[in-house]
Tab-separated table of C-alpha atoms in Angstrom:
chain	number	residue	atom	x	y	z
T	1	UNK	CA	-5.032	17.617	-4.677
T	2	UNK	CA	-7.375	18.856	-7.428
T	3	UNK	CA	-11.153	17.079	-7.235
T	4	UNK	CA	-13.648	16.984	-10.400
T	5	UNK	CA	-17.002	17.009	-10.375
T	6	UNK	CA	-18.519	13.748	-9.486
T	7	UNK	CA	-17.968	10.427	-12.016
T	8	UNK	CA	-20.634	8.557	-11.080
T	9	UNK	CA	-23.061	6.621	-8.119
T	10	UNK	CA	-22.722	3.556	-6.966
T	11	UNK	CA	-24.845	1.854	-4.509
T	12	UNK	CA	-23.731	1.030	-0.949
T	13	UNK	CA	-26.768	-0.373	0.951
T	14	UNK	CA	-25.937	-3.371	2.059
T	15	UNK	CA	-22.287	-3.291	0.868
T	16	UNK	CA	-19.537	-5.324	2.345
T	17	UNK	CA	-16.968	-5.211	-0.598
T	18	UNK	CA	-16.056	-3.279	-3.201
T	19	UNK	CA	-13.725	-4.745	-5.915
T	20	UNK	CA	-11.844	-2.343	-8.470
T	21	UNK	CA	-10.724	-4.219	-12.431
T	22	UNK	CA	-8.374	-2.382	-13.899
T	23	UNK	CA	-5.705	-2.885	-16.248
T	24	UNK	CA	-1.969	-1.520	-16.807
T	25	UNK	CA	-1.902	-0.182	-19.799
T	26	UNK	CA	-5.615	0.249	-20.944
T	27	UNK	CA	-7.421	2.643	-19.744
T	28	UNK	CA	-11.205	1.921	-18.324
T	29	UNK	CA	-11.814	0.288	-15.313
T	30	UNK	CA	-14.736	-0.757	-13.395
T	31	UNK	CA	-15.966	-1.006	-9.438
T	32	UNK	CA	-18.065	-3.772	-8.169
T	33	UNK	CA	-20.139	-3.849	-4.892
T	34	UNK	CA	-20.822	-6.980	-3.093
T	35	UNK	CA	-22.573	-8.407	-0.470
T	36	UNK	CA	-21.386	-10.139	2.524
T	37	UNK	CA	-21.668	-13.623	0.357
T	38	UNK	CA	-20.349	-12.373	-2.770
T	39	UNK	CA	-23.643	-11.724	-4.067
T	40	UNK	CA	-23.421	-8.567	-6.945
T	41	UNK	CA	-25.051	-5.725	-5.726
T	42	UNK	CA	-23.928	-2.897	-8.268
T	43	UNK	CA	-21.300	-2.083	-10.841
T	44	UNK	CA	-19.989	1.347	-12.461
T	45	UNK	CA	-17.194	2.126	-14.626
T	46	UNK	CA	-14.526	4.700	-13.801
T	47	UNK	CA	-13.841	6.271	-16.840
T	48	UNK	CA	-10.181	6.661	-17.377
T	49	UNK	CA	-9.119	4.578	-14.598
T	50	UNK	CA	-6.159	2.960	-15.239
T	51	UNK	CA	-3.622	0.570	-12.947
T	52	UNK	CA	-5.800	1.440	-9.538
T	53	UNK	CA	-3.988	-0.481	-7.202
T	54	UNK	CA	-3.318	1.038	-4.234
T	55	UNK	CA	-6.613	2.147	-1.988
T	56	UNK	CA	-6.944	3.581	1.497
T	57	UNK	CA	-9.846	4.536	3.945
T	58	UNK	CA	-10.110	8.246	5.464
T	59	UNK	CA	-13.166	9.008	7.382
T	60	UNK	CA	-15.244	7.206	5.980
T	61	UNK	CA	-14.564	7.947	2.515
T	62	UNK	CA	-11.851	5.537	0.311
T	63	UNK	CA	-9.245	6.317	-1.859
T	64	UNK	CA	-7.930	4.326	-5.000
T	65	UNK	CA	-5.248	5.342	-6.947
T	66	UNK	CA	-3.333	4.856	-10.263
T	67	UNK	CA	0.302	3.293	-10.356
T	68	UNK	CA	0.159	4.440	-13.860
T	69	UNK	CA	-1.356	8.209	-13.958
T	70	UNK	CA	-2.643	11.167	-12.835
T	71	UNK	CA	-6.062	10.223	-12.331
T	72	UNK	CA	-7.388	9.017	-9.249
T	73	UNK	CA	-10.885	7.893	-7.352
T	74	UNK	CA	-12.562	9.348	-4.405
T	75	UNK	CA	-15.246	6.442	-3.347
T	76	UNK	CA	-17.876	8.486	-0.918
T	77	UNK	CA	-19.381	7.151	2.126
T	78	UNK	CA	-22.979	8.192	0.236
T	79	UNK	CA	-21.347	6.240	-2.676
T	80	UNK	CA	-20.428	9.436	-4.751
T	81	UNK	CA	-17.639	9.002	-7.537
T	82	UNK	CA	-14.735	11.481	-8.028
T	83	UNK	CA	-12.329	11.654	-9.957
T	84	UNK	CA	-9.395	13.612	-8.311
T	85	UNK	CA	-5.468	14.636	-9.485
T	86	UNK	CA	-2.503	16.010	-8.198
T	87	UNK	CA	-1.466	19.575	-7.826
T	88	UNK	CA	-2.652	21.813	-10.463
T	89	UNK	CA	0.705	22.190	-12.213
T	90	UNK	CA	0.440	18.543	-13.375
T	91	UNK	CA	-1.277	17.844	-16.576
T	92	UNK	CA	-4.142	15.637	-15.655
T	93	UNK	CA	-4.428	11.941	-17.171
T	94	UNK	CA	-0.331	12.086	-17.606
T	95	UNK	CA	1.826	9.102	-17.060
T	96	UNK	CA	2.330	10.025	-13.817
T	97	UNK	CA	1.296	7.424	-11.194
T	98	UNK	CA	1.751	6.827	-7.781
T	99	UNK	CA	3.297	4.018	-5.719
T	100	UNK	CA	1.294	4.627	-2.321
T	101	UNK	CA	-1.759	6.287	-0.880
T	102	UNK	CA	-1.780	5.979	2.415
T	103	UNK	CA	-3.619	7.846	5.653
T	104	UNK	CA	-1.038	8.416	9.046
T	105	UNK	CA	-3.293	9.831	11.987
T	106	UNK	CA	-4.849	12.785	10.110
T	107	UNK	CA	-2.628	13.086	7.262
T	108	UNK	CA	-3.457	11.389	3.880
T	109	UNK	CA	-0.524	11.259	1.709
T	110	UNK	CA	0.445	9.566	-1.758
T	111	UNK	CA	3.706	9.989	-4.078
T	112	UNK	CA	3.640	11.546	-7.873
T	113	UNK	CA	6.253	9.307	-9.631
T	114	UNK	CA	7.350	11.963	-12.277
T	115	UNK	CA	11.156	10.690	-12.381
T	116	UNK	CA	13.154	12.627	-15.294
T	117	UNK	CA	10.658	14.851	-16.639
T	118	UNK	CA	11.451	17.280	-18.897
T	119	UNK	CA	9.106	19.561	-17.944
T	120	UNK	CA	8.594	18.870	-13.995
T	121	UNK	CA	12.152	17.201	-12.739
T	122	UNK	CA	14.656	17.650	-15.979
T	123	UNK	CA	18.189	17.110	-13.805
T	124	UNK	CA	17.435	14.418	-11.405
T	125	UNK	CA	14.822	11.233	-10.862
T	126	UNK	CA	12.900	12.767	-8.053
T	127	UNK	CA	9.028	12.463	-7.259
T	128	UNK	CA	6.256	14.699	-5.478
T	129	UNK	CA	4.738	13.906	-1.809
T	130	UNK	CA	1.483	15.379	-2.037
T	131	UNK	CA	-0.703	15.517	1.324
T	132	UNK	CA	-3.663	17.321	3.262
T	133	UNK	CA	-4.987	16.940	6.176
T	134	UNK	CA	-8.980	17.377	6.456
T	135	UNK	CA	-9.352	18.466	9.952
T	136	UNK	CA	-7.207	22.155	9.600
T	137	UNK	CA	-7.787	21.981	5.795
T	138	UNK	CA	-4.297	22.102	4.774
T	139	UNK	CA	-3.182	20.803	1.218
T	140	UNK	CA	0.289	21.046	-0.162
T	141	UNK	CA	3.155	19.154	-1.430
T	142	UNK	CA	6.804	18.879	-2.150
T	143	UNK	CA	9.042	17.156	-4.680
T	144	UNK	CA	12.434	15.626	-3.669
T	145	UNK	CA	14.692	13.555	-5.479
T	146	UNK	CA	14.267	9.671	-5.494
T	147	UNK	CA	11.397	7.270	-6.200
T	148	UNK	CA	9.141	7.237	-2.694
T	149	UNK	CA	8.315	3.982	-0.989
T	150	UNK	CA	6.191	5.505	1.623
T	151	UNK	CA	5.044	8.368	3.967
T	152	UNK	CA	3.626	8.531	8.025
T	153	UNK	CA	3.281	11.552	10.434
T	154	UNK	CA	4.555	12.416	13.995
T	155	UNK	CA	4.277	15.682	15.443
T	156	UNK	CA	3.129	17.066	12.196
T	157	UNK	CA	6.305	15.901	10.682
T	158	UNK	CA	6.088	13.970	7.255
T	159	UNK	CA	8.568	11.039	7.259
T	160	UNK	CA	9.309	9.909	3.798
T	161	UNK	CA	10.698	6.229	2.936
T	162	UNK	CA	12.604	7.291	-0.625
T	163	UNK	CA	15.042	5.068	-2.737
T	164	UNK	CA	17.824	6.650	-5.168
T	165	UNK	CA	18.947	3.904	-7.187
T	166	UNK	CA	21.631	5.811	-9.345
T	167	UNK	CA	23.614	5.758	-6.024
T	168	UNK	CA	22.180	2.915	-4.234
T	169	UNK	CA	21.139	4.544	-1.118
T	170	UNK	CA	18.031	3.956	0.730
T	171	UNK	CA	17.070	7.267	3.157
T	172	UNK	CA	14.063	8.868	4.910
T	173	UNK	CA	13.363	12.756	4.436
T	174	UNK	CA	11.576	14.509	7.538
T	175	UNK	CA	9.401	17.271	6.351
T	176	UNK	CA	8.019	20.013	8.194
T	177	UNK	CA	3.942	19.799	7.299
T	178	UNK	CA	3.353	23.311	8.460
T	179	UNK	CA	6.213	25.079	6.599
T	180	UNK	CA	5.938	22.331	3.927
T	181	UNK	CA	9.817	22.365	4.190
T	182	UNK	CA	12.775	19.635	4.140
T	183	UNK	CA	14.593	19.397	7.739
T	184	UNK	CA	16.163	16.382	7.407
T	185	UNK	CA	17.636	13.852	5.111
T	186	UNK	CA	18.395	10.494	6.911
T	187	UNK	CA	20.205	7.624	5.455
T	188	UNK	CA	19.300	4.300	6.189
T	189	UNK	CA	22.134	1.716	6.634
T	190	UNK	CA	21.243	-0.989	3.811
T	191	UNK	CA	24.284	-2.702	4.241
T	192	UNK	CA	26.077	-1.996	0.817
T	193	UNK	CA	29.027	-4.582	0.469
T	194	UNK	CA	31.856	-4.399	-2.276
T	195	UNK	CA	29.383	-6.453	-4.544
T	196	UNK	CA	26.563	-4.555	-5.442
T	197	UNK	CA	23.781	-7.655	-5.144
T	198	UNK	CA	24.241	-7.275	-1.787
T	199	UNK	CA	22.265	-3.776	-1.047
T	200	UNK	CA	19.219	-4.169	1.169
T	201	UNK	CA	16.265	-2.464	0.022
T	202	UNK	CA	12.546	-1.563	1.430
T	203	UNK	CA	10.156	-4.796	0.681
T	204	UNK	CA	6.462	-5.634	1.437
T	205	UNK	CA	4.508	-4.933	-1.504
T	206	UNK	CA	1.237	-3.800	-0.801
T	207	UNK	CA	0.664	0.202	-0.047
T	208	UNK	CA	3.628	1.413	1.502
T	209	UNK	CA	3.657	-1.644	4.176
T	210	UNK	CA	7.744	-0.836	4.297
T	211	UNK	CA	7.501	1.630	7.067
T	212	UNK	CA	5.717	2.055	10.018
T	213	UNK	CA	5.468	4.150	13.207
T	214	UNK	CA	5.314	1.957	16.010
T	215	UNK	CA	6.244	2.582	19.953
T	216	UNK	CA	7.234	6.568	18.512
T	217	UNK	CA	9.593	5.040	16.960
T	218	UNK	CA	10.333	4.601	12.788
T	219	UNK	CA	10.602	1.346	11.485
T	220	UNK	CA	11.868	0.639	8.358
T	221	UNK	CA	11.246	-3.028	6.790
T	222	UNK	CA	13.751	-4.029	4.049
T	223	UNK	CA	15.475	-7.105	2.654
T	224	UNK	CA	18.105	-8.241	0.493
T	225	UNK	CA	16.282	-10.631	-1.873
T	226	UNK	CA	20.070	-12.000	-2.754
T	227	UNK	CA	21.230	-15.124	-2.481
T	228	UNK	CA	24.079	-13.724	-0.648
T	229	UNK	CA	22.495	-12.472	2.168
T	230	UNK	CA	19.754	-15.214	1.985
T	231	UNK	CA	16.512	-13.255	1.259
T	232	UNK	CA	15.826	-12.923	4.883
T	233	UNK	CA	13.969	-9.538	6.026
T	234	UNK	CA	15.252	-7.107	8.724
T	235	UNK	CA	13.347	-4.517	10.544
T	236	UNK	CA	15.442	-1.516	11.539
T	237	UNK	CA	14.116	0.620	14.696
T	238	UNK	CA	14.976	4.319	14.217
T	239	UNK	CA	14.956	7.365	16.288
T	240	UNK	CA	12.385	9.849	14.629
T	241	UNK	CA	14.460	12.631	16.184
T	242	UNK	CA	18.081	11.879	15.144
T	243	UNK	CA	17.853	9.115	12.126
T	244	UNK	CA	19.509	6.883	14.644
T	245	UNK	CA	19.581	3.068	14.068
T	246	UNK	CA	18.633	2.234	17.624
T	247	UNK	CA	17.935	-1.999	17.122
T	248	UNK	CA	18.070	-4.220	14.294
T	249	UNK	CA	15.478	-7.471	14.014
T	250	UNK	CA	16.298	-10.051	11.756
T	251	UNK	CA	13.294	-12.212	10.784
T	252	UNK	CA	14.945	-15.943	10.701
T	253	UNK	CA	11.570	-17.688	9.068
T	254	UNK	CA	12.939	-19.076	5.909
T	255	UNK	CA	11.090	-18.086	2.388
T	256	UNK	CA	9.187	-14.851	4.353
T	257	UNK	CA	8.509	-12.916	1.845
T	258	UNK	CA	6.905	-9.927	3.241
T	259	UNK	CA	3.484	-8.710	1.534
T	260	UNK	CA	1.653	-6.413	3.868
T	261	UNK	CA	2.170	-4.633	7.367
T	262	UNK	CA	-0.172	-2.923	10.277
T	263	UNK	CA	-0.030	-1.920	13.446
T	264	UNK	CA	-3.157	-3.331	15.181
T	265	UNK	CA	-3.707	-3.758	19.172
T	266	UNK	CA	-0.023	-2.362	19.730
T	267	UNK	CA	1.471	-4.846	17.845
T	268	UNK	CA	3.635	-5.126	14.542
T	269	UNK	CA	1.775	-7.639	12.278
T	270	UNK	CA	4.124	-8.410	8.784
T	271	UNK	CA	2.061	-11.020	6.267
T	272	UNK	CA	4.088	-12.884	4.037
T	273	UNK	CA	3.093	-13.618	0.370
T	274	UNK	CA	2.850	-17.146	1.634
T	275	UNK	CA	0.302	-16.905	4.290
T	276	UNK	CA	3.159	-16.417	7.356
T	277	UNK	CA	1.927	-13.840	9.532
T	278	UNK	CA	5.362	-12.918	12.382
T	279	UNK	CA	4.139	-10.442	15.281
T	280	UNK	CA	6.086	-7.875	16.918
T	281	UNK	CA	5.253	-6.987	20.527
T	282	UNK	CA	5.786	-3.712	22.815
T	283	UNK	CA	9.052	-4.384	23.157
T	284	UNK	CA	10.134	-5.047	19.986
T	285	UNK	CA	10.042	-9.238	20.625
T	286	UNK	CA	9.154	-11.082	17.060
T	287	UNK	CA	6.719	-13.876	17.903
T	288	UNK	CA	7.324	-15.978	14.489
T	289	UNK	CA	4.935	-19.419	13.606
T	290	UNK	CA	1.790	-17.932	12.912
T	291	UNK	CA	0.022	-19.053	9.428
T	292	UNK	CA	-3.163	-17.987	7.922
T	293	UNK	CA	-5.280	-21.305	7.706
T	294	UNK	CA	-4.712	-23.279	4.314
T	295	UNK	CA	-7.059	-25.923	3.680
T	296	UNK	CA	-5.672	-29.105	1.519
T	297	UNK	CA	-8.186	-27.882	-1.146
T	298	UNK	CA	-6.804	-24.188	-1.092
T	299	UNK	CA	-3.157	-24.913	-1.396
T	300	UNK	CA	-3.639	-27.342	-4.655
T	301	UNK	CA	-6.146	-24.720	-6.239
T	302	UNK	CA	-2.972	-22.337	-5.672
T	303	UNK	CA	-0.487	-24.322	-6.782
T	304	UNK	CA	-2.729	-25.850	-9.955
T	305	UNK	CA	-4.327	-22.180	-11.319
T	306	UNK	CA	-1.361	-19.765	-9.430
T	307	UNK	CA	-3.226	-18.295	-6.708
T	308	UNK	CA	-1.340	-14.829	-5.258
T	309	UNK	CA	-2.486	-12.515	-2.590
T	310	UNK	CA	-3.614	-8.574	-4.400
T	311	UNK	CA	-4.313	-6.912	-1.469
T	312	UNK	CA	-4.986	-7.582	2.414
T	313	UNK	CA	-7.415	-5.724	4.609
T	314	UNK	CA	-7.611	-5.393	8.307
T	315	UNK	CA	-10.609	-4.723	10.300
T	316	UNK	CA	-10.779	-5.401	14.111
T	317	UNK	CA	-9.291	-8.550	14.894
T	318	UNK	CA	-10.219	-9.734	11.192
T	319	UNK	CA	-7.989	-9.612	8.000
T	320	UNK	CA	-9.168	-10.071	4.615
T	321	UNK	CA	-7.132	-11.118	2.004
T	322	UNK	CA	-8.070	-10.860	-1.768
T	323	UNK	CA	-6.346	-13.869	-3.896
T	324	UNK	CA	-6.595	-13.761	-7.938
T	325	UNK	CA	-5.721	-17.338	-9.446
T	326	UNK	CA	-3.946	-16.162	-12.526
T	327	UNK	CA	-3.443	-19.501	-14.666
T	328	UNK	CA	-6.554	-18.167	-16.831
T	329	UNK	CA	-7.312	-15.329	-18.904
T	330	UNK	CA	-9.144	-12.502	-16.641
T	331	UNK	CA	-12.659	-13.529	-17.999
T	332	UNK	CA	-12.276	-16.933	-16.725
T	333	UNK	CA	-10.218	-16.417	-13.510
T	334	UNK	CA	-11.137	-17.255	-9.655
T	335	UNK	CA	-10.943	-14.539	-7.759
T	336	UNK	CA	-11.966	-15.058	-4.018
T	337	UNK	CA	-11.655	-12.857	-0.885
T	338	UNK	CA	-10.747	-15.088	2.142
T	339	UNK	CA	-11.814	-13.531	5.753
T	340	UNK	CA	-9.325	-14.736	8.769
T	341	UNK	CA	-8.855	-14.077	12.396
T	342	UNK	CA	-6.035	-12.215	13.050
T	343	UNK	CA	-5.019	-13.569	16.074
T	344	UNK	CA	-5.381	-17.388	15.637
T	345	UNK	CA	-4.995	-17.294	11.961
T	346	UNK	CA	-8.271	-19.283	11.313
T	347	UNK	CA	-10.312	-19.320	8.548
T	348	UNK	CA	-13.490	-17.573	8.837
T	349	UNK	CA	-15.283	-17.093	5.476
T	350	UNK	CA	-14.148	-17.661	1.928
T	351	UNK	CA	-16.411	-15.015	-0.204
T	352	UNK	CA	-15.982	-16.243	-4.274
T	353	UNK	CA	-16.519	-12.805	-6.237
T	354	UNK	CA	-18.828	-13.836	-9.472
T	355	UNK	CA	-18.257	-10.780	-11.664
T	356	UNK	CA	-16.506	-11.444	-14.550
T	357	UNK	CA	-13.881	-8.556	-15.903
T	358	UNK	CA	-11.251	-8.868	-18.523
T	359	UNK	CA	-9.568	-6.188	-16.554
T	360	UNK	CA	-5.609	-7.666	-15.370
T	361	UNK	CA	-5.479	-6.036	-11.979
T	362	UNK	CA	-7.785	-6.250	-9.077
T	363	UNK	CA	-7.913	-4.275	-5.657
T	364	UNK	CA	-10.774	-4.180	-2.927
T	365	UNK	CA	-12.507	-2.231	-0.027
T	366	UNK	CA	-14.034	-3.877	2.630
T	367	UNK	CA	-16.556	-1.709	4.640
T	368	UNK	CA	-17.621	-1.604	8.440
């Protein structure tokens, strides 16, 4: 990771959220900072920001990356602005984006989607995991073939989620950190039958939610989204060590359609798209039933002006979940963060942000 010198200031006092606008195919993009009531407390642009969707939280600084390019944001606990790349080698602002950023104990790690590139991967789709680790100051990455779906750490072991559609096979690479070095390549049984709609493949849409480490083991999240095999999720339960499928978990809630995962209070939570929330205990029991509260007011705003989740965010026993009603042009959309307790599902606060953007995309922070 290459940094620039700082992009801007943006004030924190008093901060509770920080929303991002952005757009897919412009470039320009702007941060807002608000209050605990949705009050505006500051705004700056990000200058070349462009599709800044994904965002993540290391040491008190936050992350926000591009889907879309090269060009990312370092957010400051002081409330600096950086802009930040990948390695060196990479032309900065190119079309190369990134479909995670995500922080596994004291690793931070993201994906460079560079596919067939003439220049960087000319005989086969592959991509770059690029990672560092703050505490022993180490900073490299690696490019493999496939299109990465996600990244966590054991033992100082990378272990890398990766799809390679031209074949249809779903796998996780184990990398050594130190030596910066593949050591294994394990495929992942996604149940490929003799009609090819019927391939399972990693789901939950928000940051590299399809994999988790959980009880030292890896657990992959993935689902068939086929009429065939009815749509339902599984969770498979591997051994880090071998690759070994050692338990499959078949979530039976009809319509879950996973959005986000976390491991909180040693247990699995999975969020659906549709307010579900399905817990998975110690010993790998799935406690299904739990629903984020819904008031009669909520659900016909949703159905009348197409309310959809664009991010969730989990503090404590709390999750916040950003919605974007997307009936309307972006000037003249509703966009509302909704605060819940985890545990009961309740609703706790609904925080209406007032800024109006004609920015497409939205993503937030929420600060401690």
């Amino acid at each position: 990771m290459s940094e620039s010198k700082q992009s801007g200031q943006i004030n924190l006092q008093n901060a509770s959220f920080a929303v991002i606008y952005s757009d897919a195919m412009r470039q320009g993009a702007e941060i807002v900072t608000y209050n605990s009531s949705g009050k505006i407390l500051d705004k700056k642009a990000l200058d070349g920001g462009r599709a800044l969707y994904h965002t993540e939280e290391n040491g008190g600084d936050y992350y926000i990356a591009s889907e879309r390019q090269n060009h990312h944001f370092k957010l400051t606990k002081t409330g600096e602005i950086i802009s930040f790349y990948g390695p060196a080698i990479y032309d900065k602002d190119r079309a190369i984006g990134t479909s995670f950023i995500r922080r596994s104990n004291d690793y931070m790690f993201y994906s460079m989607n560079m596919g067939l590139h003439p220049k960087y991967s000319p005989d086969r789709y592959s991509n770059e995991l690029v990672y560092w680790n703050d505490k022993t100051h180490l900073n490299n990455h690696i490019i493999l073939p496939g299109y990465f779906q996600s990244a966590v750490e054991m033992d100082d072991k990378a272990y890398v989620l990766y799809i390679d559609e031209s074949i249809e096979k779903v796998g996780i690479y184990v990398v050594d950190l130190m030596k910066n070095q593949l050591i294994h390549d394990f495929p992942i049984d996604n149940h490929k039958t003799s009609n090819s709609d019927g391939v399972y493949y990693p789901t939950g849409r928000f940051n590299g939610s399809s994999l988790q480490v959980f009880q030292n083991r890896i657990l992959v999240l993935l689902d068939g989204n086929r009429p065939d095999i009815e749509g339902k999720p599984i969770i498979q339960v591997i051994n880090p060590a071998n690759g070994v499928l050692e338990k499959e978990i078949k979530l039976s809630t009809e319509g879950f359609n996973l959005y986000s995962s976390t491991v909180y209070d040693d247990q699995l939570y999975l969020i659906s798209s549709g307010n579900q929330v399905n817990v998975l205990d110690q010993k790998f029991q799935l406690h299904e039933g739990l629903t984020l509260e819904k008031t009669t007011s909520f659900m016909q705003k949703v159905k009348e002006q197409r309310g959809s989740m664009c991010g969730t965010y989990l503090i404590g026993d709390s999750v916040y979940v950003l919605y974007d009603f997307v009936k309307n042009k972006p000037a003249d959309r509703d966009r509302e963060i909704h605060k819940y307790n985890l545990k009961t599902g309740r609703e706790e606060a609904v925080i209406p942000l007032s800024y109006k953007s004609d920015k497409e995309m939205i993503s937030f922070l929420v600060f401690q």
